Structures are given as C-alpha cells and as structure tokens.
C-alpha cells in the first residue's frame, strides 16, 4: 500500500466538518500510515482530542505547552520535520488567511511554518465563504507557493444551503494521498522547460501590446512537475502570481524576444519542453523612447513578426526530448491544432477554446483536448491544477 509507514501530520481546524476527521484518521491508520494530529483550540470545540488520539494511537497536540509545572512544551519544529506530508483537513477560511499571511497564533500554524515536508489543504466552509474573492485569492497564493489544494466538494452544507464548500469525503482525500505518494518521486532526475503567462510588446515607455493570460496554467504545470520531484526552468511572462517551490527556477521575461532567448538557451538541458505561454505573434517595428502624445484621431502602427519559440524548439528537438504545445482557437479547432502539431514538431498539443464558460484566460478552470500523433483525448471542465496532473501523466506515458 502506498500509505504504508508514511508519516502524516494531520491538522484539524475549527469547522463543523471536523467530525469527519475521525473517519479520515481511522482510514489513514487502516492504510498503514503513522498519523500525528495537531488541532487548533477551536477544533477541540467540534471534536475531542480524546477521540482523535484514540483513533490515531498517538497523543494529540492542541497547545504549545504540554506540562506547565514541568516546563514541557510541544515541539512543533520537530513535528514539522518528522512528517512525510502535512495535511490540513478540514481547513477553515480563517486558517487559509493565516497561512497566506504567516500569522502564528496557535500550534497548528507554528507547525505549518516549521514544516519541511509538502503541505496539502482540504478547505471546508459555506459556499459564500468558499466563493468569496479573498478565499479564492488565498487558495491561489497557496497553490503558487507549492501547497496542494484538495478541492471542496458540492452538496448540502451545514447552513442548509447547497453548493461547493463541503470537505472532500475522507475516502476521496485518502485516494488523493495515495495518488500523491505513488507519483511523488516519479520525475526525480528530469528537467522540464515550461513557458507561462503573456508577453508584453512595448509601444513606448508606458504602453504595450499584450493579452489576458494570467500564467495560471503554466504555473500549475510547473508546480505539478516540481511536486513529482522534477526540476523546472519556468520562463514566466508578466504575472502577479507568486512561485515559490524550491524545485522551480523562475526566469522572468517581458517580451516575446526575451522569452525566445531564454527558452532556446534552456531547452538543450531539458528532457521536456511545455509551451504554455500566450506569446505575442507580432511586436511594434519601432518603439518610441518617449511617451507617444495624443494628436490625431487615429494612429497607425507597423508591426513586425516575433520569432516562433515553439517552432524553433521543434526544429532543434533531439530524439531524447519531448515538446508539448498549447493552442487556443476560436474556429476550426481540431483542424488548426493538428496543423500546429505537425508544423512545429510537437509530440502533443493541448487545445483549448475561448467559447466555453469558465475556460480560457484568468479562470481557475479550463476545457482541453489532448491531441497526439495517433490519439485524441477530450476532457470536461476541470481545475487547471487537475489538468496539469493529466498532462504530466500523459507526457510520462509518451
């Protein structure tokens, strides 16, 4: 079993879903995991440490001090170094905010900030709290720092409302952990080149031509490769997303030419290249040194073609390398994507469309089709983090 002898630190926060932690602990122990639990003070109002301690077969930590009279403290640093994985389930909106800000006001947060192992969170809250911009922003920030999010599920909530926000069912969380440990070191020794985000083509010192790409898809791919032990050279166009995983080296660029120079210099030392960036096809032929003043009712810009990064890499690709492309189309989707597959010497191309609600630029979700030399796989709308897993699995199968 993939969880046999795995050391799991389980954090439980103040949520009505804390009752499910008992089922989760029991399931992990039955799978052979060694489970040690740390609870916030509020979590103990929902389920007792005695229950969790009995099921985990280990003492539960819920405060900094173990014995006031003898001066014995609960060593959160040691706990953070002990685990193979730190899972916070359920993770409340309050704890999500503290994790982002680094607020250390309880022993669970002290353990999180001390953790040397990978961290996962399974959020649980009411649907309006879950969908709130601040909660979604916090989840995005945690993902960019390498924290894996086990998505909340939809259904009846404690408030009586229906919607997303339910803690993922314990058996689903256990499946997720088994999948993680199955793939955790599968890419050790591999180096991936990933391009992500937009490019900005300057008109003058203050204006540019660009696009709406956020970089979310490429960053999700980089994080997935890194979580599996691979090293990533991430060539990232202008993006507000923070990338912190130690296996990822970020090369910040602005223009298509900048991205071309970085990608072509890095690809030789990589086994796989994934071209997820939204690169400008053209740039202004002449860039003004000064801000262009408003004068006439119209202005004419002469554009010149940018180098094609993917085609250049495809031309130099060795037999021991793979190259993956992305295509965003608005018409003749499959036909145009297959043309790119051949023209640019891709091993696989990921097709996505702007026509589906919830897909495309800036969304956390997308709808994609994998198009290979001999097969095509269509996927339903799903989180970009899940698409990243599917893509890395597909690349490994190549």
CSV table of C-alpha atoms in Angstrom, one decimal:
chain,number,residue,atom,x,y,z
A,1,UNK,CA,0.0,0.0,0.0
A,2,UNK,CA,1.3,3.5,-0.9
A,3,UNK,CA,0.5,4.8,2.6
A,4,UNK,CA,2.2,2.0,4.5
A,5,UNK,CA,4.6,3.5,7.0
A,6,UNK,CA,4.1,7.1,5.7
A,7,UNK,CA,4.3,9.7,8.4
A,8,UNK,CA,1.2,12.0,8.1
A,9,UNK,CA,0.8,15.2,10.2
A,10,UNK,CA,-2.9,16.0,10.2
A,11,UNK,CA,-4.0,19.4,11.1
A,12,UNK,CA,-7.6,19.9,12.2
A,13,UNK,CA,-9.2,23.4,12.3
A,14,UNK,CA,-12.4,24.9,13.7
A,15,UNK,CA,-15.0,23.7,11.2
A,16,UNK,CA,-18.2,21.6,11.6
A,17,UNK,CA,-16.5,19.2,9.2
A,18,UNK,CA,-14.0,18.4,11.9
A,19,UNK,CA,-16.2,15.4,12.8
A,20,UNK,CA,-15.1,13.8,9.5
A,21,UNK,CA,-11.5,13.9,10.7
A,22,UNK,CA,-12.3,10.9,12.9
A,23,UNK,CA,-13.2,8.9,9.8
A,24,UNK,CA,-10.1,10.3,8.0
A,25,UNK,CA,-7.8,9.3,10.8
A,26,UNK,CA,-9.2,5.8,11.0
A,27,UNK,CA,-8.9,5.4,7.3
A,28,UNK,CA,-5.3,6.5,7.2
A,29,UNK,CA,-4.3,4.2,10.1
A,30,UNK,CA,-6.0,1.3,8.4
A,31,UNK,CA,-3.9,2.0,5.3
A,32,UNK,CA,-0.8,1.7,7.4
A,33,UNK,CA,0.1,5.4,7.9
A,34,UNK,CA,1.6,6.8,11.1
A,35,UNK,CA,-0.7,9.7,12.0
A,36,UNK,CA,0.1,12.5,14.4
A,37,UNK,CA,-2.6,15.2,14.9
A,38,UNK,CA,-2.4,18.8,15.7
A,39,UNK,CA,-5.6,20.8,16.4
A,40,UNK,CA,-6.4,24.4,16.8
A,41,UNK,CA,-8.2,25.4,20.0
A,42,UNK,CA,-11.4,26.0,18.1
A,43,UNK,CA,-11.2,22.5,16.5
A,44,UNK,CA,-11.4,20.9,20.0
A,45,UNK,CA,-14.9,22.5,20.3
A,46,UNK,CA,-16.1,20.3,17.5
A,47,UNK,CA,-14.4,17.0,18.2
A,48,UNK,CA,-12.4,16.0,21.2
A,49,UNK,CA,-8.7,15.3,21.3
A,50,UNK,CA,-9.5,12.1,23.2
A,51,UNK,CA,-11.5,10.7,20.2
A,52,UNK,CA,-8.8,11.7,17.7
A,53,UNK,CA,-5.9,10.4,19.9
A,54,UNK,CA,-7.6,7.1,20.4
A,55,UNK,CA,-8.1,6.6,16.7
A,56,UNK,CA,-4.6,7.8,15.7
A,57,UNK,CA,-2.9,5.9,18.6
A,58,UNK,CA,-0.8,9.0,19.2
A,59,UNK,CA,-1.2,11.9,21.6
A,60,UNK,CA,-2.9,15.0,20.1
A,61,UNK,CA,-1.3,18.4,20.2
A,62,UNK,CA,-3.6,21.4,20.7
A,63,UNK,CA,-1.5,23.9,22.6
A,64,UNK,CA,2.1,25.0,22.8
A,65,UNK,CA,2.6,23.7,26.4
A,66,UNK,CA,2.4,20.0,27.4
A,67,UNK,CA,3.1,20.4,31.1
A,68,UNK,CA,3.1,23.9,32.7
A,69,UNK,CA,4.5,22.6,36.0
A,70,UNK,CA,7.5,20.8,34.5
A,71,UNK,CA,8.0,23.3,31.7
A,72,UNK,CA,7.5,20.7,28.9
A,73,UNK,CA,6.5,22.1,25.5
A,74,UNK,CA,5.1,20.5,22.4
A,75,UNK,CA,7.9,20.6,19.9
A,76,UNK,CA,6.2,21.9,16.7
A,77,UNK,CA,9.6,22.2,15.0
A,78,UNK,CA,10.3,18.5,15.5
A,79,UNK,CA,6.8,17.6,14.3
A,80,UNK,CA,7.2,19.8,11.2
A,81,UNK,CA,10.4,17.9,10.3
A,82,UNK,CA,9.0,14.5,11.2
A,83,UNK,CA,6.2,14.2,8.6
A,84,UNK,CA,6.3,13.0,5.0
A,85,UNK,CA,3.2,15.1,4.4
A,86,UNK,CA,1.3,17.8,6.4
A,87,UNK,CA,-2.4,17.6,5.6
A,88,UNK,CA,-4.8,20.2,7.0
A,89,UNK,CA,-8.3,18.8,6.8
A,90,UNK,CA,-10.7,20.5,7.4
A,91,UNK,CA,-9.0,23.8,6.6
A,92,UNK,CA,-11.2,26.8,7.6
A,93,UNK,CA,-11.2,30.2,5.8
A,94,UNK,CA,-9.6,31.6,8.9
A,95,UNK,CA,-6.6,29.2,8.7
A,96,UNK,CA,-6.3,29.8,5.0
A,97,UNK,CA,-5.8,33.5,5.6
A,98,UNK,CA,-3.3,32.9,8.4
A,99,UNK,CA,-1.3,30.5,6.2
A,100,UNK,CA,-1.0,33.2,3.5
A,101,UNK,CA,-0.1,36.0,5.9
A,102,UNK,CA,2.1,33.8,8.2
A,103,UNK,CA,0.2,34.6,11.3
A,104,UNK,CA,1.4,32.2,14.0
A,105,UNK,CA,-1.1,32.4,16.9
A,106,UNK,CA,-1.6,28.6,17.5
A,107,UNK,CA,0.4,25.4,17.5
A,108,UNK,CA,-1.0,24.3,14.2
A,109,UNK,CA,0.2,27.5,12.5
A,110,UNK,CA,3.6,27.1,14.2
A,111,UNK,CA,3.8,23.5,12.8
A,112,UNK,CA,2.8,24.7,9.3
A,113,UNK,CA,5.5,27.4,9.3
A,114,UNK,CA,8.1,24.8,10.5
A,115,UNK,CA,7.1,22.1,8.0
A,116,UNK,CA,9.9,20.8,5.8
A,117,UNK,CA,7.5,18.4,4.0
A,118,UNK,CA,4.9,19.0,1.3
A,119,UNK,CA,1.7,20.6,2.5
A,120,UNK,CA,-1.9,19.9,1.4
A,121,UNK,CA,-5.1,21.7,2.4
A,122,UNK,CA,-8.7,20.5,2.2
A,123,UNK,CA,-10.9,23.6,2.6
A,124,UNK,CA,-14.3,23.3,4.3
A,125,UNK,CA,-16.7,26.3,4.7
A,126,UNK,CA,-20.1,27.6,3.5
A,127,UNK,CA,-20.5,28.3,-0.2
A,128,UNK,CA,-20.4,32.1,0.0
A,129,UNK,CA,-17.3,32.0,2.1
A,130,UNK,CA,-15.7,29.5,-0.3
A,131,UNK,CA,-16.5,31.5,-3.4
A,132,UNK,CA,-15.5,34.9,-1.8
A,133,UNK,CA,-12.7,36.6,-3.7
A,134,UNK,CA,-10.5,36.7,-0.6
A,135,UNK,CA,-10.8,32.9,-0.1
A,136,UNK,CA,-10.1,32.2,-3.8
A,137,UNK,CA,-7.2,34.6,-3.8
A,138,UNK,CA,-5.7,32.9,-0.7
A,139,UNK,CA,-6.1,29.5,-2.4
A,140,UNK,CA,-4.3,30.8,-5.5
A,141,UNK,CA,-1.5,32.2,-3.4
A,142,UNK,CA,-1.0,28.9,-1.5
A,143,UNK,CA,-1.0,27.0,-4.8
A,144,UNK,CA,1.7,29.3,-6.2
A,145,UNK,CA,3.8,28.5,-3.2
A,146,UNK,CA,3.6,24.8,-3.8
A,147,UNK,CA,0.7,23.9,-1.4
A,148,UNK,CA,-1.7,21.4,-3.0
A,149,UNK,CA,-5.4,22.1,-2.6
A,150,UNK,CA,-7.8,19.2,-2.4
A,151,UNK,CA,-10.8,20.9,-3.8
A,152,UNK,CA,-14.0,21.2,-1.8
A,153,UNK,CA,-17.0,19.2,-3.0
A,154,UNK,CA,-20.6,20.3,-3.7
A,155,UNK,CA,-23.6,19.2,-1.8
A,156,UNK,CA,-25.7,20.1,1.3
A,157,UNK,CA,-23.8,22.4,3.7
A,158,UNK,CA,-24.3,22.9,7.5
A,159,UNK,CA,-26.1,26.1,6.8
A,160,UNK,CA,-28.8,24.2,4.8
A,161,UNK,CA,-27.6,25.7,1.5
A,162,UNK,CA,-26.5,23.6,-1.4
A,163,UNK,CA,-23.2,24.3,-3.2
A,164,UNK,CA,-19.5,23.9,-3.2
A,165,UNK,CA,-17.7,24.1,0.1
A,166,UNK,CA,-18.1,20.7,1.7
A,167,UNK,CA,-14.9,19.0,2.9
A,168,UNK,CA,-13.8,16.4,0.4
A,169,UNK,CA,-15.0,13.0,1.6
A,170,UNK,CA,-12.4,11.1,3.7
A,171,UNK,CA,-12.1,8.3,1.2
A,172,UNK,CA,-11.5,10.8,-1.6
A,173,UNK,CA,-8.8,12.5,0.5
A,174,UNK,CA,-7.2,9.2,1.1
A,175,UNK,CA,-7.3,8.4,-2.6
A,176,UNK,CA,-5.6,11.8,-3.2
A,177,UNK,CA,-2.8,11.0,-0.8
A,178,UNK,CA,-2.3,7.5,-2.3
A,179,UNK,CA,-2.0,9.1,-5.7
A,180,UNK,CA,0.4,11.7,-4.4
A,181,UNK,CA,2.8,9.1,-2.9
A,182,UNK,CA,2.5,7.0,-6.0
A,183,UNK,CA,3.9,9.8,-8.1
A,184,UNK,CA,5.9,11.8,-5.6
A,185,UNK,CA,9.3,10.9,-6.9
A,186,UNK,CA,8.5,9.8,-10.4
A,187,UNK,CA,10.3,12.8,-12.1
A,188,UNK,CA,13.5,12.9,-10.0
A,189,UNK,CA,16.4,13.5,-12.3
A,190,UNK,CA,14.2,15.0,-15.0
A,191,UNK,CA,14.4,18.7,-16.1
A,192,UNK,CA,11.4,20.4,-17.7
A,193,UNK,CA,11.2,23.7,-19.5
A,194,UNK,CA,7.9,25.5,-19.1
A,195,UNK,CA,6.8,28.8,-20.6
A,196,UNK,CA,3.9,30.6,-19.0
A,197,UNK,CA,2.0,33.9,-19.0
A,198,UNK,CA,1.7,36.6,-21.6
A,199,UNK,CA,4.3,38.7,-23.3
A,200,UNK,CA,4.2,42.5,-23.4
A,201,UNK,CA,5.4,44.2,-26.6
A,202,UNK,CA,6.3,47.8,-25.8
A,203,UNK,CA,5.0,50.8,-27.8
A,204,UNK,CA,6.7,53.4,-25.7
A,205,UNK,CA,7.9,53.6,-22.0
A,206,UNK,CA,4.3,53.3,-20.6
A,207,UNK,CA,2.3,51.3,-23.2
A,208,UNK,CA,2.4,47.8,-24.6
A,209,UNK,CA,0.5,45.3,-26.7
A,210,UNK,CA,-0.3,42.2,-24.8
A,211,UNK,CA,-3.0,39.6,-23.9
A,212,UNK,CA,-5.1,38.5,-21.0
A,213,UNK,CA,-3.1,35.4,-20.0
A,214,UNK,CA,-2.5,35.2,-16.2
A,215,UNK,CA,0.1,32.3,-16.3
A,216,UNK,CA,-2.1,30.1,-14.1
A,217,UNK,CA,-2.0,27.1,-16.5
A,218,UNK,CA,1.8,27.1,-17.0
A,219,UNK,CA,2.4,27.7,-13.3
A,220,UNK,CA,0.1,24.8,-12.4
A,221,UNK,CA,2.1,22.6,-14.7
A,222,UNK,CA,5.4,23.7,-13.2
A,223,UNK,CA,4.1,23.0,-9.7
A,224,UNK,CA,2.9,19.6,-10.7
A,225,UNK,CA,6.3,18.6,-12.2
A,226,UNK,CA,8.1,20.0,-9.1
A,227,UNK,CA,5.8,18.1,-6.7
A,228,UNK,CA,6.8,14.9,-8.5
A,229,UNK,CA,10.5,15.6,-7.9
A,230,UNK,CA,11.4,17.2,-11.3
A,231,UNK,CA,13.4,20.3,-11.8
A,232,UNK,CA,11.6,23.1,-13.7
A,233,UNK,CA,13.0,26.0,-15.7
A,234,UNK,CA,9.9,28.3,-15.7
A,235,UNK,CA,10.2,31.1,-18.2
A,236,UNK,CA,7.4,33.4,-17.0
A,237,UNK,CA,6.0,36.5,-18.7
A,238,UNK,CA,4.4,39.4,-16.7
A,239,UNK,CA,2.2,37.7,-14.0
A,240,UNK,CA,1.0,38.6,-10.5
A,241,UNK,CA,1.2,35.0,-9.3
A,242,UNK,CA,4.0,34.2,-6.9
A,243,UNK,CA,6.0,31.0,-7.5
A,244,UNK,CA,7.9,29.6,-4.5
A,245,UNK,CA,8.5,25.9,-5.0
A,246,UNK,CA,12.2,25.0,-4.4
A,247,UNK,CA,12.3,22.8,-7.5
A,248,UNK,CA,11.3,25.7,-9.7
A,249,UNK,CA,13.8,28.3,-11.1
A,250,UNK,CA,11.9,31.3,-12.4
A,251,UNK,CA,13.2,33.3,-15.4
A,252,UNK,CA,11.2,36.5,-15.6
A,253,UNK,CA,10.8,38.0,-19.1
A,254,UNK,CA,8.6,40.6,-20.7
A,255,UNK,CA,8.7,40.4,-24.5
A,256,UNK,CA,8.4,37.5,-26.9
A,257,UNK,CA,12.1,38.1,-27.9
A,258,UNK,CA,13.1,37.8,-24.2
A,259,UNK,CA,11.1,34.6,-23.9
A,260,UNK,CA,12.6,33.2,-27.1
A,261,UNK,CA,16.2,33.9,-25.9
A,262,UNK,CA,15.5,32.3,-22.5
A,263,UNK,CA,13.7,29.2,-23.8
A,264,UNK,CA,16.1,28.4,-26.6
A,265,UNK,CA,19.1,28.7,-24.2
A,266,UNK,CA,17.4,26.4,-21.6
A,267,UNK,CA,15.8,23.7,-23.8
A,268,UNK,CA,19.1,21.8,-24.6
A,269,UNK,CA,19.5,20.8,-20.9
A,270,UNK,CA,15.8,19.7,-20.5
A,271,UNK,CA,14.1,16.4,-21.4
A,272,UNK,CA,10.7,18.1,-21.9
A,273,UNK,CA,9.5,21.5,-23.1
A,274,UNK,CA,6.0,22.6,-22.4
A,275,UNK,CA,4.9,25.8,-24.3
A,276,UNK,CA,2.0,27.1,-22.2
A,277,UNK,CA,2.7,30.8,-22.6
A,278,UNK,CA,0.5,33.1,-24.7
A,279,UNK,CA,3.2,34.6,-26.9
A,280,UNK,CA,2.5,37.7,-29.0
A,281,UNK,CA,2.9,36.9,-32.7
A,282,UNK,CA,3.8,40.5,-33.5
A,283,UNK,CA,5.6,43.5,-31.9
A,284,UNK,CA,5.8,47.1,-32.9
A,285,UNK,CA,8.5,47.7,-35.5
A,286,UNK,CA,9.6,50.9,-33.9
A,287,UNK,CA,9.4,51.6,-30.1
A,288,UNK,CA,9.3,55.2,-29.0
A,289,UNK,CA,11.8,56.4,-26.5
A,290,UNK,CA,9.3,58.9,-25.2
A,291,UNK,CA,5.6,58.6,-24.4
A,292,UNK,CA,3.5,58.9,-27.6
A,293,UNK,CA,1.4,62.0,-27.4
A,294,UNK,CA,-2.2,62.1,-28.3
A,295,UNK,CA,-2.5,64.1,-31.5
A,296,UNK,CA,-4.6,62.9,-34.4
A,297,UNK,CA,-7.9,60.9,-34.2
A,298,UNK,CA,-6.1,57.8,-35.2
A,299,UNK,CA,-2.7,56.3,-35.2
A,300,UNK,CA,-1.0,53.7,-37.5
A,301,UNK,CA,1.3,51.1,-36.0
A,302,UNK,CA,3.6,49.0,-38.1
A,303,UNK,CA,4.1,45.5,-36.6
A,304,UNK,CA,6.9,43.0,-37.3
A,305,UNK,CA,6.7,39.3,-36.7
A,306,UNK,CA,8.1,37.8,-33.5
A,307,UNK,CA,10.3,34.7,-33.6
A,308,UNK,CA,8.2,31.5,-33.2
A,309,UNK,CA,9.5,29.9,-30.0
A,310,UNK,CA,7.8,26.6,-30.3
A,311,UNK,CA,8.7,26.1,-34.0
A,312,UNK,CA,12.4,27.0,-33.2
A,313,UNK,CA,12.5,24.4,-30.4
A,314,UNK,CA,10.7,21.8,-32.6
A,315,UNK,CA,13.4,22.3,-35.2
A,316,UNK,CA,16.2,21.6,-32.8
A,317,UNK,CA,14.4,18.9,-30.7
A,318,UNK,CA,16.6,15.8,-30.2
A,319,UNK,CA,15.2,12.2,-30.2
A,320,UNK,CA,15.5,12.1,-26.4
A,321,UNK,CA,13.4,15.2,-25.9
A,322,UNK,CA,9.7,15.9,-26.0
A,323,UNK,CA,7.9,19.1,-26.9
A,324,UNK,CA,4.4,19.9,-25.9
A,325,UNK,CA,2.4,22.8,-27.3
A,326,UNK,CA,-0.8,24.7,-26.5
A,327,UNK,CA,-3.3,26.0,-29.0
A,328,UNK,CA,-6.1,28.5,-28.2
A,329,UNK,CA,-8.5,28.5,-31.2
A,330,UNK,CA,-11.9,30.2,-31.9
A,331,UNK,CA,-12.7,28.4,-35.1
A,332,UNK,CA,-11.8,25.1,-36.9
A,333,UNK,CA,-10.4,24.0,-33.5
A,334,UNK,CA,-9.2,20.4,-34.3
A,335,UNK,CA,-8.0,21.2,-37.8
A,336,UNK,CA,-5.9,24.2,-36.8
A,337,UNK,CA,-4.5,22.4,-33.8
A,338,UNK,CA,-3.4,19.4,-35.8
A,339,UNK,CA,-1.7,21.7,-38.3
A,340,UNK,CA,0.4,23.1,-35.5
A,341,UNK,CA,1.2,19.6,-34.2
A,342,UNK,CA,2.8,18.8,-37.5
A,343,UNK,CA,4.3,22.2,-38.4
A,344,UNK,CA,6.0,22.7,-35.0
A,345,UNK,CA,7.1,19.1,-34.5
A,346,UNK,CA,5.1,18.7,-31.3
A,347,UNK,CA,4.7,15.3,-29.6
A,348,UNK,CA,1.4,16.5,-28.1
A,349,UNK,CA,-0.7,19.6,-28.3
A,350,UNK,CA,-3.2,20.9,-25.8
A,351,UNK,CA,-6.2,22.5,-27.4
A,352,UNK,CA,-8.4,24.9,-25.5
A,353,UNK,CA,-11.2,27.2,-26.6
A,354,UNK,CA,-12.5,30.6,-25.5
A,355,UNK,CA,-16.0,29.6,-26.3
A,356,UNK,CA,-16.7,27.5,-23.1
A,357,UNK,CA,-17.9,29.4,-20.0
A,358,UNK,CA,-15.3,29.1,-17.2
A,359,UNK,CA,-12.4,28.2,-19.7
A,360,UNK,CA,-9.5,30.2,-21.0
A,361,UNK,CA,-7.5,33.2,-19.7
A,362,UNK,CA,-7.6,34.1,-16.0
A,363,UNK,CA,-10.0,31.3,-15.0
A,364,UNK,CA,-9.0,28.6,-12.5
A,365,UNK,CA,-10.7,26.1,-14.8
A,366,UNK,CA,-10.4,25.1,-18.4
A,367,UNK,CA,-11.7,22.7,-21.0
A,368,UNK,CA,-8.9,21.0,-23.0
A,369,UNK,CA,-8.3,18.3,-25.6
A,370,UNK,CA,-5.0,16.4,-25.8
A,371,UNK,CA,-4.1,15.8,-29.5
A,372,UNK,CA,-1.2,13.4,-30.2
A,373,UNK,CA,0.2,11.8,-33.3
A,374,UNK,CA,-2.2,8.9,-33.1
A,375,UNK,CA,-4.9,9.7,-30.5
A,376,UNK,CA,-7.1,12.4,-29.1
A,377,UNK,CA,-8.5,12.7,-25.6
A,378,UNK,CA,-11.2,15.2,-24.6
A,379,UNK,CA,-11.7,16.4,-21.0
A,380,UNK,CA,-14.6,18.1,-19.3
A,381,UNK,CA,-14.3,21.4,-17.5
A,382,UNK,CA,-11.9,21.0,-14.6
A,383,UNK,CA,-9.4,22.8,-12.4
A,384,UNK,CA,-6.2,23.8,-14.1
A,385,UNK,CA,-4.3,22.0,-11.3
A,386,UNK,CA,-6.1,18.8,-12.3
A,387,UNK,CA,-5.4,19.4,-16.0
A,388,UNK,CA,-1.7,19.8,-15.0
A,389,UNK,CA,-1.8,16.3,-13.4
A,390,UNK,CA,-3.5,14.8,-16.5
A,391,UNK,CA,-0.9,16.5,-18.8
A,392,UNK,CA,2.1,15.3,-16.8
A,393,UNK,CA,0.7,11.8,-16.7
A,394,UNK,CA,0.2,11.9,-20.5
A,395,UNK,CA,3.8,13.1,-21.0
A,396,UNK,CA,5.1,10.3,-18.9
A,397,UNK,CA,3.2,7.8,-21.0
A,398,UNK,CA,4.9,9.2,-24.1
